[in-house]
Short mmCIF file of N, CA, C and O in Angstrom, two decimals:
data_model
loop_
_atom_site.label_atom_id
_atom_site.label_comp_id
_atom_site.label_asym_id
_atom_site.label_seq_id
_atom_site.Cartn_x
_atom_site.Cartn_y
_atom_site.Cartn_z
N MET A 1 0.90 -1.13 0.08
CA MET A 1 -0.01 0.12 -0.05
C MET A 1 0.80 1.29 -0.02
O MET A 1 1.69 1.42 0.88
N ASP A 2 0.76 2.03 -0.99
CA ASP A 2 1.63 3.27 -1.02
C ASP A 2 0.96 4.47 -0.23
O ASP A 2 -0.20 4.37 -0.01
N ALA A 3 1.78 5.46 0.08
CA ALA A 3 1.41 6.65 0.92
C ALA A 3 0.12 7.23 0.17
O ALA A 3 -0.68 7.79 0.91
N GLU A 4 0.04 7.34 -1.19
CA GLU A 4 -0.94 8.10 -1.72
C GLU A 4 -2.26 7.41 -1.60
O GLU A 4 -3.29 8.05 -1.74
N SER A 5 -2.34 6.15 -1.35
CA SER A 5 -3.63 5.47 -1.14
C SER A 5 -4.14 5.57 0.27
O SER A 5 -5.28 5.17 0.69
N LEU A 6 -3.44 6.21 1.20
CA LEU A 6 -3.82 6.45 2.52
C LEU A 6 -4.57 7.71 2.75
O LEU A 6 -4.16 8.68 2.23
N HIS A 7 -5.87 7.50 3.09
CA HIS A 7 -6.67 8.66 3.24
C HIS A 7 -6.93 9.13 4.61
O HIS A 7 -7.33 10.27 4.85
N HIS A 8 -6.59 8.38 5.74
CA HIS A 8 -7.03 8.72 7.01
C HIS A 8 -5.78 8.60 8.04
O HIS A 8 -4.99 7.82 7.78
N HIS A 9 -5.84 9.40 9.11
CA HIS A 9 -4.88 9.36 10.11
C HIS A 9 -5.66 9.14 11.41
O HIS A 9 -6.51 9.89 11.83
N GLN A 10 -5.07 8.11 12.25
CA GLN A 10 -5.65 8.17 13.59
C GLN A 10 -4.48 8.04 14.55
O GLN A 10 -3.46 7.86 14.16
N VAL A 11 -4.95 8.27 15.88
CA VAL A 11 -4.03 8.11 17.02
C VAL A 11 -4.55 7.03 17.96
O VAL A 11 -5.64 6.74 18.05
N ALA A 12 -3.49 6.41 18.62
CA ALA A 12 -3.89 5.26 19.50
C ALA A 12 -2.99 5.38 20.83
O ALA A 12 -1.90 5.74 20.64
N ALA A 13 -3.45 4.87 21.85
CA ALA A 13 -2.74 4.70 23.02
C ALA A 13 -2.41 3.19 23.34
O ALA A 13 -3.39 2.37 23.05
N LEU A 14 -1.31 2.86 23.77
CA LEU A 14 -0.95 1.38 23.97
C LEU A 14 -0.81 1.50 25.59
O LEU A 14 0.12 1.74 26.23
N PRO A 15 -1.99 1.16 26.28
CA PRO A 15 -2.00 1.07 27.81
C PRO A 15 -1.18 0.03 28.27
O PRO A 15 -1.49 -1.17 27.90
N PHE A 16 -0.34 0.20 29.18
CA PHE A 16 0.51 -0.73 29.93
C PHE A 16 0.61 -0.51 31.25
O PHE A 16 0.44 0.69 31.85
N ARG A 17 1.17 -1.62 32.05
CA ARG A 17 1.50 -1.44 33.41
C ARG A 17 2.66 -2.56 33.75
O ARG A 17 2.68 -3.59 32.97
N LYS A 18 3.25 -2.25 34.70
CA LYS A 18 4.32 -3.37 35.15
C LYS A 18 3.64 -4.01 36.61
O LYS A 18 3.23 -3.19 37.31
N ARG A 19 3.68 -5.13 36.56
CA ARG A 19 3.11 -5.88 37.67
C ARG A 19 3.79 -7.17 37.92
O ARG A 19 3.99 -7.97 37.17
N GLY A 20 4.41 -7.11 39.16
CA GLY A 20 5.12 -8.53 39.60
C GLY A 20 6.16 -8.76 38.61
O GLY A 20 6.53 -9.83 38.30
N GLY A 21 6.97 -7.63 38.27
CA GLY A 21 8.06 -7.80 37.38
C GLY A 21 7.81 -8.01 35.92
O GLY A 21 8.74 -8.24 35.04
N ARG A 22 6.67 -8.14 35.54
CA ARG A 22 6.23 -8.37 34.13
C ARG A 22 5.34 -7.16 33.53
O ARG A 22 4.51 -6.60 34.35
N MET A 23 5.49 -6.96 32.27
CA MET A 23 4.56 -6.02 31.66
C MET A 23 3.22 -6.56 31.25
O MET A 23 3.24 -7.66 30.73
N GLU A 24 2.16 -5.82 31.43
CA GLU A 24 0.86 -6.18 30.95
C GLU A 24 0.39 -5.12 30.10
O GLU A 24 0.56 -3.98 30.19
N ILE A 25 -0.45 -5.54 29.06
CA ILE A 25 -0.98 -4.59 28.09
C ILE A 25 -2.51 -4.67 28.31
O ILE A 25 -3.11 -5.70 28.36
N LEU A 26 -3.17 -3.50 28.28
CA LEU A 26 -4.59 -3.39 28.28
C LEU A 26 -5.32 -3.43 26.95
O LEU A 26 -5.00 -2.48 26.08
N LEU A 27 -5.98 -4.44 26.71
CA LEU A 27 -6.78 -4.29 25.34
C LEU A 27 -8.24 -4.17 25.58
O LEU A 27 -8.73 -4.66 26.76
N ILE A 28 -8.91 -3.67 24.66
CA ILE A 28 -10.37 -3.44 24.74
C ILE A 28 -10.98 -4.15 23.42
O ILE A 28 -10.32 -4.37 22.45
N THR A 29 -12.45 -4.27 23.52
CA THR A 29 -13.04 -4.82 22.21
C THR A 29 -13.45 -3.65 21.34
O THR A 29 -13.92 -2.76 21.90
N SER A 30 -13.38 -3.94 20.19
CA SER A 30 -14.05 -3.07 19.15
C SER A 30 -15.57 -3.01 19.38
O SER A 30 -16.16 -4.07 19.87
N ARG A 31 -16.18 -2.06 19.09
CA ARG A 31 -17.61 -1.97 19.28
C ARG A 31 -18.44 -2.87 18.26
O ARG A 31 -19.35 -3.59 18.80
N GLU A 32 -18.05 -2.99 17.02
CA GLU A 32 -18.77 -3.80 16.09
C GLU A 32 -18.33 -5.29 16.09
O GLU A 32 -19.26 -6.12 16.17
N THR A 33 -17.18 -5.41 15.84
CA THR A 33 -16.71 -6.82 15.71
C THR A 33 -16.30 -7.58 16.91
O THR A 33 -16.01 -8.75 16.88
N LYS A 34 -16.16 -6.80 18.03
CA LYS A 34 -15.70 -7.38 19.25
C LYS A 34 -14.18 -8.03 19.28
O LYS A 34 -13.82 -8.78 20.15
N ARG A 35 -13.40 -7.66 18.26
CA ARG A 35 -11.92 -8.15 18.27
C ARG A 35 -11.26 -7.24 19.29
O ARG A 35 -11.72 -6.20 19.69
N TRP A 36 -10.16 -7.85 19.71
CA TRP A 36 -9.31 -7.17 20.70
C TRP A 36 -8.51 -6.12 20.02
O TRP A 36 -7.81 -6.35 19.01
N VAL A 37 -8.45 -4.83 20.47
CA VAL A 37 -7.80 -3.66 19.86
C VAL A 37 -7.29 -2.74 20.98
O VAL A 37 -7.41 -3.08 22.13
N ILE A 38 -6.48 -1.83 20.53
CA ILE A 38 -6.21 -0.76 21.66
C ILE A 38 -7.07 0.51 21.36
O ILE A 38 -7.46 0.64 20.34
N PRO A 39 -7.14 1.24 22.31
CA PRO A 39 -7.90 2.55 22.12
C PRO A 39 -7.32 3.38 21.08
O PRO A 39 -6.15 3.72 21.09
N LYS A 40 -8.21 3.96 20.26
CA LYS A 40 -7.65 4.84 19.15
C LYS A 40 -8.94 5.65 18.65
O LYS A 40 -10.07 5.35 18.85
N GLY A 41 -8.42 6.62 17.79
CA GLY A 41 -9.58 7.59 17.26
C GLY A 41 -9.00 8.63 16.43
O GLY A 41 -7.71 8.56 16.22
N TRP A 42 -9.81 9.49 16.04
CA TRP A 42 -9.33 10.54 15.21
C TRP A 42 -8.58 11.71 15.96
O TRP A 42 -8.89 11.92 17.05
N PRO A 43 -7.78 12.46 15.26
CA PRO A 43 -6.97 13.54 15.96
C PRO A 43 -8.00 14.59 16.27
O PRO A 43 -9.14 14.54 15.74
N MET A 44 -7.76 15.28 17.37
CA MET A 44 -8.68 16.28 17.93
C MET A 44 -8.18 17.67 17.80
O MET A 44 -7.00 17.99 18.11
N GLU A 45 -9.05 18.56 17.28
CA GLU A 45 -8.60 20.05 17.03
C GLU A 45 -8.17 20.66 18.50
O GLU A 45 -8.91 20.30 19.43
N GLY A 46 -7.15 21.21 18.41
CA GLY A 46 -6.66 21.97 19.55
C GLY A 46 -5.78 20.98 20.48
O GLY A 46 -5.47 21.50 21.61
N ARG A 47 -5.56 19.69 20.19
CA ARG A 47 -4.88 18.85 20.96
C ARG A 47 -3.75 18.21 20.20
O ARG A 47 -3.96 17.87 19.07
N THR A 48 -2.61 17.92 20.95
CA THR A 48 -1.56 17.15 20.17
C THR A 48 -2.10 15.79 20.00
O THR A 48 -3.13 15.28 20.52
N ASP A 49 -1.47 14.98 19.16
CA ASP A 49 -1.80 13.69 18.71
C ASP A 49 -1.72 12.81 20.10
O ASP A 49 -2.57 11.99 20.22
N TYR A 50 -0.76 13.00 20.75
CA TYR A 50 -0.59 12.22 22.02
C TYR A 50 -1.59 12.38 23.00
O TYR A 50 -2.13 11.61 23.70
N ASN A 51 -1.97 13.74 23.09
CA ASN A 51 -3.08 14.01 23.97
C ASN A 51 -4.38 13.46 23.66
O ASN A 51 -5.30 13.20 24.38
N ALA A 52 -4.56 13.53 22.26
CA ALA A 52 -5.83 12.85 21.66
C ALA A 52 -5.82 11.46 22.07
O ALA A 52 -6.95 10.82 22.42
N ALA A 53 -4.78 10.75 21.85
CA ALA A 53 -4.63 9.25 22.19
C ALA A 53 -4.91 9.11 23.62
O ALA A 53 -5.58 8.18 24.07
N LYS A 54 -4.46 9.93 24.49
CA LYS A 54 -4.76 9.75 25.93
C LYS A 54 -6.21 9.93 26.22
O LYS A 54 -6.83 9.20 27.00
N GLN A 55 -6.86 10.83 25.57
CA GLN A 55 -8.30 11.09 25.65
C GLN A 55 -9.04 9.93 25.13
O GLN A 55 -9.99 9.48 25.80
N GLU A 56 -8.78 9.17 24.07
CA GLU A 56 -9.33 7.93 23.57
C GLU A 56 -9.17 6.89 24.61
O GLU A 56 -10.17 6.09 24.76
N ALA A 57 -8.07 6.77 25.30
CA ALA A 57 -7.81 5.77 26.27
C ALA A 57 -8.77 5.88 27.53
O ALA A 57 -9.40 4.86 27.97
N TRP A 58 -9.12 7.12 27.88
CA TRP A 58 -10.09 7.40 28.89
C TRP A 58 -11.58 6.96 28.38
O TRP A 58 -12.29 6.51 29.00
N GLU A 59 -11.99 7.47 27.17
CA GLU A 59 -13.33 7.24 26.64
C GLU A 59 -13.54 5.90 26.47
O GLU A 59 -14.60 5.41 26.69
N GLU A 60 -12.57 5.21 25.84
CA GLU A 60 -12.78 3.82 25.30
C GLU A 60 -12.40 2.73 26.44
O GLU A 60 -13.04 1.64 26.42
N ALA A 61 -11.33 3.07 27.26
CA ALA A 61 -10.91 2.01 28.14
C ALA A 61 -11.10 2.39 29.49
O ALA A 61 -10.82 1.50 30.55
N GLY A 62 -11.38 3.64 29.90
CA GLY A 62 -11.60 3.97 31.23
C GLY A 62 -10.31 3.96 32.05
O GLY A 62 -10.34 3.66 33.12
N VAL A 63 -9.21 4.38 31.40
CA VAL A 63 -7.87 4.51 32.09
C VAL A 63 -7.40 5.92 31.98
O VAL A 63 -7.53 6.58 30.94
N LYS A 64 -6.57 6.29 32.90
CA LYS A 64 -5.75 7.48 33.03
C LYS A 64 -4.37 7.10 33.35
O LYS A 64 -4.07 6.07 34.05
N GLY A 65 -3.38 8.02 33.01
CA GLY A 65 -2.05 7.78 33.19
C GLY A 65 -1.26 8.81 32.54
O GLY A 65 -1.60 9.76 31.96
N ARG A 66 0.15 8.14 32.35
CA ARG A 66 1.10 9.16 31.81
C ARG A 66 1.27 8.76 30.28
O ARG A 66 1.59 7.54 29.97
N ILE A 67 1.07 9.58 29.41
CA ILE A 67 1.19 9.39 27.93
C ILE A 67 2.64 9.74 27.54
O ILE A 67 3.04 10.83 27.83
N GLY A 68 3.28 8.90 26.65
CA GLY A 68 4.56 9.32 26.07
C GLY A 68 4.27 10.27 24.82
O GLY A 68 3.41 10.01 24.20
N LYS A 69 5.26 11.20 24.78
CA LYS A 69 5.12 12.04 23.66
C LYS A 69 5.68 11.57 22.34
O LYS A 69 5.47 12.12 21.32
N LEU A 70 6.55 10.64 22.43
CA LEU A 70 7.27 10.11 21.31
C LEU A 70 6.43 8.85 20.75
O LEU A 70 6.13 8.03 21.62
N GLU A 71 6.05 8.69 19.53
CA GLU A 71 5.27 7.59 19.01
C GLU A 71 6.12 6.35 19.07
O GLU A 71 7.35 6.46 18.78
N LEU A 72 5.43 5.22 19.38
CA LEU A 72 6.13 3.92 19.26
C LEU A 72 6.28 3.47 17.92
O LEU A 72 7.17 2.58 17.63
N GLY A 73 5.61 3.90 17.08
CA GLY A 73 5.53 3.57 15.59
C GLY A 73 4.05 3.70 15.13
O GLY A 73 3.21 4.39 15.73
N HIS A 74 3.84 3.18 13.90
CA HIS A 74 2.41 3.24 13.34
C HIS A 74 2.21 2.02 12.64
O HIS A 74 3.07 1.24 12.33
N TYR A 75 0.93 1.75 12.44
CA TYR A 75 0.40 0.58 11.63
C TYR A 75 -0.72 1.00 10.71
O TYR A 75 -1.34 2.12 11.07
N ILE A 76 -1.10 0.19 9.66
CA ILE A 76 -2.11 0.58 8.81
C ILE A 76 -3.19 -0.50 8.87
O ILE A 76 -2.90 -1.66 8.96
N TYR A 77 -4.38 -0.12 8.96
CA TYR A 77 -5.61 -1.16 8.93
C TYR A 77 -6.68 -0.56 8.03
O TYR A 77 -6.63 0.60 7.77
N SER A 78 -7.58 -1.44 7.70
CA SER A 78 -8.77 -1.01 6.88
C SER A 78 -9.83 -0.73 7.91
O SER A 78 -10.18 -1.46 8.91
N LYS A 79 -10.59 0.38 7.71
CA LYS A 79 -11.65 0.75 8.64
C LYS A 79 -12.86 1.13 7.84
O LYS A 79 -12.77 1.81 6.69
N ARG A 80 -14.07 0.65 8.23
CA ARG A 80 -15.29 0.96 7.60
C ARG A 80 -15.62 2.27 8.09
O ARG A 80 -15.84 2.49 9.31
N LEU A 81 -15.97 3.23 7.28
CA LEU A 81 -16.33 4.52 7.57
C LEU A 81 -17.79 4.72 7.70
O LEU A 81 -18.47 3.93 7.21
N LYS A 82 -18.23 5.79 8.26
CA LYS A 82 -19.68 6.08 8.42
C LYS A 82 -20.39 6.07 7.09
O LYS A 82 -21.57 5.62 7.06
N SER A 83 -19.61 6.43 6.01
CA SER A 83 -20.23 6.51 4.79
C SER A 83 -20.47 5.08 4.10
O SER A 83 -21.25 4.91 3.12
N GLY A 84 -19.79 4.04 4.82
CA GLY A 84 -19.97 2.72 4.31
C GLY A 84 -18.75 2.29 3.59
O GLY A 84 -18.45 1.07 3.35
N GLU A 85 -17.91 3.16 3.06
CA GLU A 85 -16.79 2.80 2.29
C GLU A 85 -15.69 2.39 3.19
O GLU A 85 -15.71 2.66 4.46
N VAL A 86 -14.79 1.55 2.78
CA VAL A 86 -13.65 1.04 3.53
C VAL A 86 -12.40 2.03 3.21
O VAL A 86 -12.23 2.03 2.07
N GLY A 87 -11.92 2.46 4.26
CA GLY A 87 -10.61 3.34 3.92
C GLY A 87 -9.40 2.83 4.72
O GLY A 87 -9.63 2.10 5.70
N SER A 88 -8.35 3.18 4.32
CA SER A 88 -7.04 2.79 4.98
C SER A 88 -6.73 3.87 6.03
O SER A 88 -6.70 5.03 5.73
N CYS A 89 -6.37 3.45 7.30
CA CYS A 89 -6.01 4.30 8.30
C CYS A 89 -4.58 4.03 8.79
O CYS A 89 -4.25 2.90 8.91
N ARG A 90 -3.69 4.98 8.80
CA ARG A 90 -2.48 5.04 9.34
C ARG A 90 -2.66 5.43 10.81
O ARG A 90 -3.03 6.53 11.05
N THR A 91 -2.27 4.59 11.75
CA THR A 91 -2.50 4.81 13.11
C THR A 91 -1.16 4.89 13.85
O THR A 91 -0.51 4.01 13.91
N VAL A 92 -1.08 6.05 14.50
CA VAL A 92 0.23 6.42 15.29
C VAL A 92 -0.02 6.00 16.70
O VAL A 92 -1.08 6.40 17.21
N VAL A 93 0.83 5.17 17.38
CA VAL A 93 0.62 4.62 18.53
C VAL A 93 1.62 5.38 19.63
O VAL A 93 2.87 5.49 19.37
N TYR A 94 1.06 5.73 20.71
CA TYR A 94 1.78 6.33 21.87
C TYR A 94 1.68 5.44 23.16
O TYR A 94 0.63 4.90 23.39
N PRO A 95 2.69 5.31 23.89
CA PRO A 95 2.63 4.46 25.19
C PRO A 95 1.86 5.17 26.15
O PRO A 95 1.98 6.50 26.35
N LEU A 96 0.95 4.49 26.91
CA LEU A 96 0.29 5.09 28.06
C LEU A 96 0.59 4.31 29.26
O LEU A 96 0.04 3.17 29.37
N GLU A 97 1.27 4.76 30.23
CA GLU A 97 1.42 3.97 31.48
C GLU A 97 0.27 4.33 32.38
O GLU A 97 -0.02 5.32 32.79
N VAL A 98 -0.51 3.16 32.63
CA VAL A 98 -1.87 3.31 33.31
C VAL A 98 -1.57 3.46 34.78
O VAL A 98 -0.75 2.83 35.38
N GLU A 99 -2.09 4.54 35.41
CA GLU A 99 -1.99 4.89 36.82
C GLU A 99 -3.32 4.71 37.42
O GLU A 99 -3.39 4.47 38.63
N LYS A 100 -4.42 4.77 36.82
CA LYS A 100 -5.73 4.71 37.42
C LYS A 100 -6.62 3.97 36.35
O LYS A 100 -6.86 4.33 35.25
N MET A 101 -7.44 3.01 36.90
CA MET A 101 -8.40 2.38 36.25
C MET A 101 -9.85 2.82 36.77
O MET A 101 -10.07 2.67 38.01
N LEU A 102 -10.67 3.48 36.03
CA LEU A 102 -11.92 4.12 36.48
C LEU A 102 -13.00 3.01 36.40
O LEU A 102 -13.07 2.09 35.43
N GLY A 103 -13.99 3.15 37.34
CA GLY A 103 -15.19 2.26 37.30
C GLY A 103 -16.15 2.60 36.36
O GLY A 103 -17.04 1.72 35.96
N SER A 104 -16.11 3.83 35.78
CA SER A 104 -17.17 4.35 34.95
C SER A 104 -16.52 5.28 33.97
O SER A 104 -15.60 5.94 34.19
N TRP A 105 -16.87 5.01 32.66
CA TRP A 105 -16.24 5.85 31.60
C TRP A 105 -17.28 5.90 30.40
O TRP A 105 -18.17 4.97 30.37
N PRO A 106 -17.06 6.79 29.35
CA PRO A 106 -18.07 6.92 28.44
C PRO A 106 -18.40 5.64 27.60
O PRO A 106 -19.61 5.53 27.28
N GLU A 107 -17.50 4.85 27.27
CA GLU A 107 -17.97 3.69 26.34
C GLU A 107 -17.99 2.37 27.13
O GLU A 107 -17.93 1.26 26.55
N LYS A 108 -18.09 2.43 28.45
CA LYS A 108 -18.22 1.26 29.34
C LYS A 108 -19.10 0.20 28.83
O LYS A 108 -18.89 -0.97 28.91
N LYS A 109 -20.29 0.55 28.54
CA LYS A 109 -21.32 -0.35 28.06
C LYS A 109 -21.14 -0.89 26.66
O LYS A 109 -21.95 -1.78 26.22
N GLN A 110 -20.14 -0.31 25.95
CA GLN A 110 -20.02 -0.81 24.50
C GLN A 110 -18.76 -1.70 24.39
O GLN A 110 -18.53 -2.14 23.23
N ARG A 111 -17.92 -1.73 25.29
CA ARG A 111 -16.67 -2.52 25.22
C ARG A 111 -16.28 -3.28 26.49
O ARG A 111 -16.71 -2.92 27.55
N PHE A 112 -15.52 -4.29 26.24
CA PHE A 112 -14.86 -4.98 27.45
C PHE A 112 -13.43 -4.61 27.40
O PHE A 112 -12.87 -4.23 26.45
N ARG A 113 -12.83 -4.67 28.69
CA ARG A 113 -11.38 -4.44 28.73
C ARG A 113 -10.72 -5.45 29.46
O ARG A 113 -11.47 -6.15 30.35
N SER A 114 -9.50 -5.81 29.18
CA SER A 114 -8.92 -6.88 29.95
C SER A 114 -7.34 -6.79 29.83
O SER A 114 -6.78 -6.27 28.81
N TRP A 115 -6.56 -7.17 30.84
CA TRP A 115 -5.12 -7.15 30.99
C TRP A 115 -4.63 -8.28 30.35
O TRP A 115 -5.11 -9.53 30.63
N PHE A 116 -3.49 -8.37 29.65
CA PHE A 116 -2.94 -9.39 28.93
C PHE A 116 -1.41 -9.34 29.21
O PHE A 116 -0.79 -8.18 29.16
N ALA A 117 -0.81 -10.37 29.37
CA ALA A 117 0.68 -10.52 29.38
C ALA A 117 1.09 -10.12 27.87
O ALA A 117 0.28 -10.44 26.97
N VAL A 118 2.22 -9.76 27.70
CA VAL A 118 2.64 -9.34 26.13
C VAL A 118 2.43 -10.34 25.17
O VAL A 118 1.87 -10.20 24.18
N ASP A 119 2.81 -11.59 25.52
CA ASP A 119 2.70 -12.75 24.58
C ASP A 119 1.19 -13.14 24.26
O ASP A 119 0.82 -13.37 23.26
N GLU A 120 0.44 -12.95 25.33
CA GLU A 120 -1.04 -13.23 25.18
C GLU A 120 -1.74 -12.03 24.44
O GLU A 120 -2.62 -12.25 23.45
N ALA A 121 -1.27 -10.84 24.52
CA ALA A 121 -1.77 -9.65 23.79
C ALA A 121 -1.37 -9.80 22.31
O ALA A 121 -2.31 -9.66 21.41
N VAL A 122 -0.26 -10.28 22.05
CA VAL A 122 0.23 -10.65 20.76
C VAL A 122 -0.75 -11.64 20.11
O VAL A 122 -1.11 -11.46 18.87
N GLU A 123 -1.02 -12.73 20.82
CA GLU A 123 -1.95 -13.68 20.19
C GLU A 123 -3.34 -13.17 19.97
O GLU A 123 -3.95 -13.66 19.12
N ALA A 124 -3.62 -12.26 20.85
CA ALA A 124 -5.19 -11.72 20.82
C ALA A 124 -5.29 -10.78 19.59
O ALA A 124 -6.46 -10.55 19.23
N LEU A 125 -4.36 -10.02 19.18
CA LEU A 125 -4.43 -9.03 18.18
C LEU A 125 -4.44 -9.68 16.81
O LEU A 125 -3.86 -10.63 16.48
N ASN A 126 -5.09 -8.80 15.92
CA ASN A 126 -5.09 -9.17 14.47
C ASN A 126 -4.31 -8.38 13.59
O ASN A 126 -3.95 -8.74 12.46
N ASP A 127 -4.00 -7.20 13.98
CA ASP A 127 -3.25 -6.25 13.15
C ASP A 127 -1.67 -6.44 13.18
O ASP A 127 -1.05 -6.18 14.27
N GLU A 128 -1.19 -6.88 12.10
CA GLU A 128 0.29 -7.26 12.10
C GLU A 128 1.23 -6.12 12.46
O GLU A 128 2.17 -6.30 13.09
N GLY A 129 0.79 -4.84 12.10
CA GLY A 129 1.72 -3.78 12.28
C GLY A 129 1.67 -3.52 13.80
O GLY A 129 2.69 -3.11 14.44
N LEU A 130 0.51 -3.55 14.35
CA LEU A 130 0.50 -3.43 15.89
C LEU A 130 1.14 -4.41 16.67
O LEU A 130 1.90 -4.19 17.55
N ILE A 131 1.06 -5.64 16.18
CA ILE A 131 1.72 -6.71 16.85
C ILE A 131 3.27 -6.42 16.78
O ILE A 131 4.11 -6.75 17.82
N ASP A 132 3.76 -5.85 15.60
CA ASP A 132 5.22 -5.66 15.53
C ASP A 132 5.54 -4.55 16.65
O ASP A 132 6.50 -4.66 17.18
N ILE A 133 4.69 -3.58 16.69
CA ILE A 133 4.98 -2.47 17.69
C ILE A 133 5.10 -2.99 19.09
O ILE A 133 5.89 -2.77 19.79
N LEU A 134 4.24 -3.94 19.42
CA LEU A 134 4.02 -4.52 20.71
C LEU A 134 5.24 -5.38 20.97
O LEU A 134 5.68 -5.42 22.09
N THR A 135 5.69 -6.22 19.94
CA THR A 135 6.74 -6.98 20.25
C THR A 135 8.11 -6.39 20.46
O THR A 135 8.84 -6.74 21.16
N ASN A 136 8.10 -5.03 19.76
CA ASN A 136 9.35 -4.36 20.16
C ASN A 136 9.20 -3.31 21.28
O ASN A 136 10.22 -2.60 21.47
N PHE A 137 8.05 -3.22 22.00
CA PHE A 137 7.87 -2.36 23.07
C PHE A 137 8.69 -2.63 24.32
O PHE A 137 8.66 -3.78 24.82
N ASP A 138 9.47 -1.66 24.69
CA ASP A 138 10.20 -1.86 25.89
C ASP A 138 10.20 -0.55 26.64
O ASP A 138 11.25 0.35 26.43
N PRO A 139 9.34 -0.17 27.55
CA PRO A 139 9.40 1.14 28.12
C PRO A 139 10.41 1.37 29.23
O PRO A 139 10.95 0.40 29.62
#
């Protein structure tokens, strides 16, 4: 896929925590297909991409924490748009060290969330580019 065929840009947070000497990744289900994904969305006017990713993590996963300002990388996936057409999204990923999990958040009734060991998260994900980012992630 060449850069000219990319039409959309998204931002994402990779929520993580260290527990008992090992790193865990928080995944959420997508609203429609219920696949395991990370919180992501469209850039927000007046916010940096990393702060928009942090906002998505709160809205979609109910977590707050410290967002990294440097991207971990990006991946490309196909997204069905509101118009019904399928477009390619280049999604830039930022690390989010989770400090607080909230009991209530905007999309709580639409998604599940669960902590995974890194190898389990790799198994649960479908996006190859995201798997590459996760495999190389070392906060």
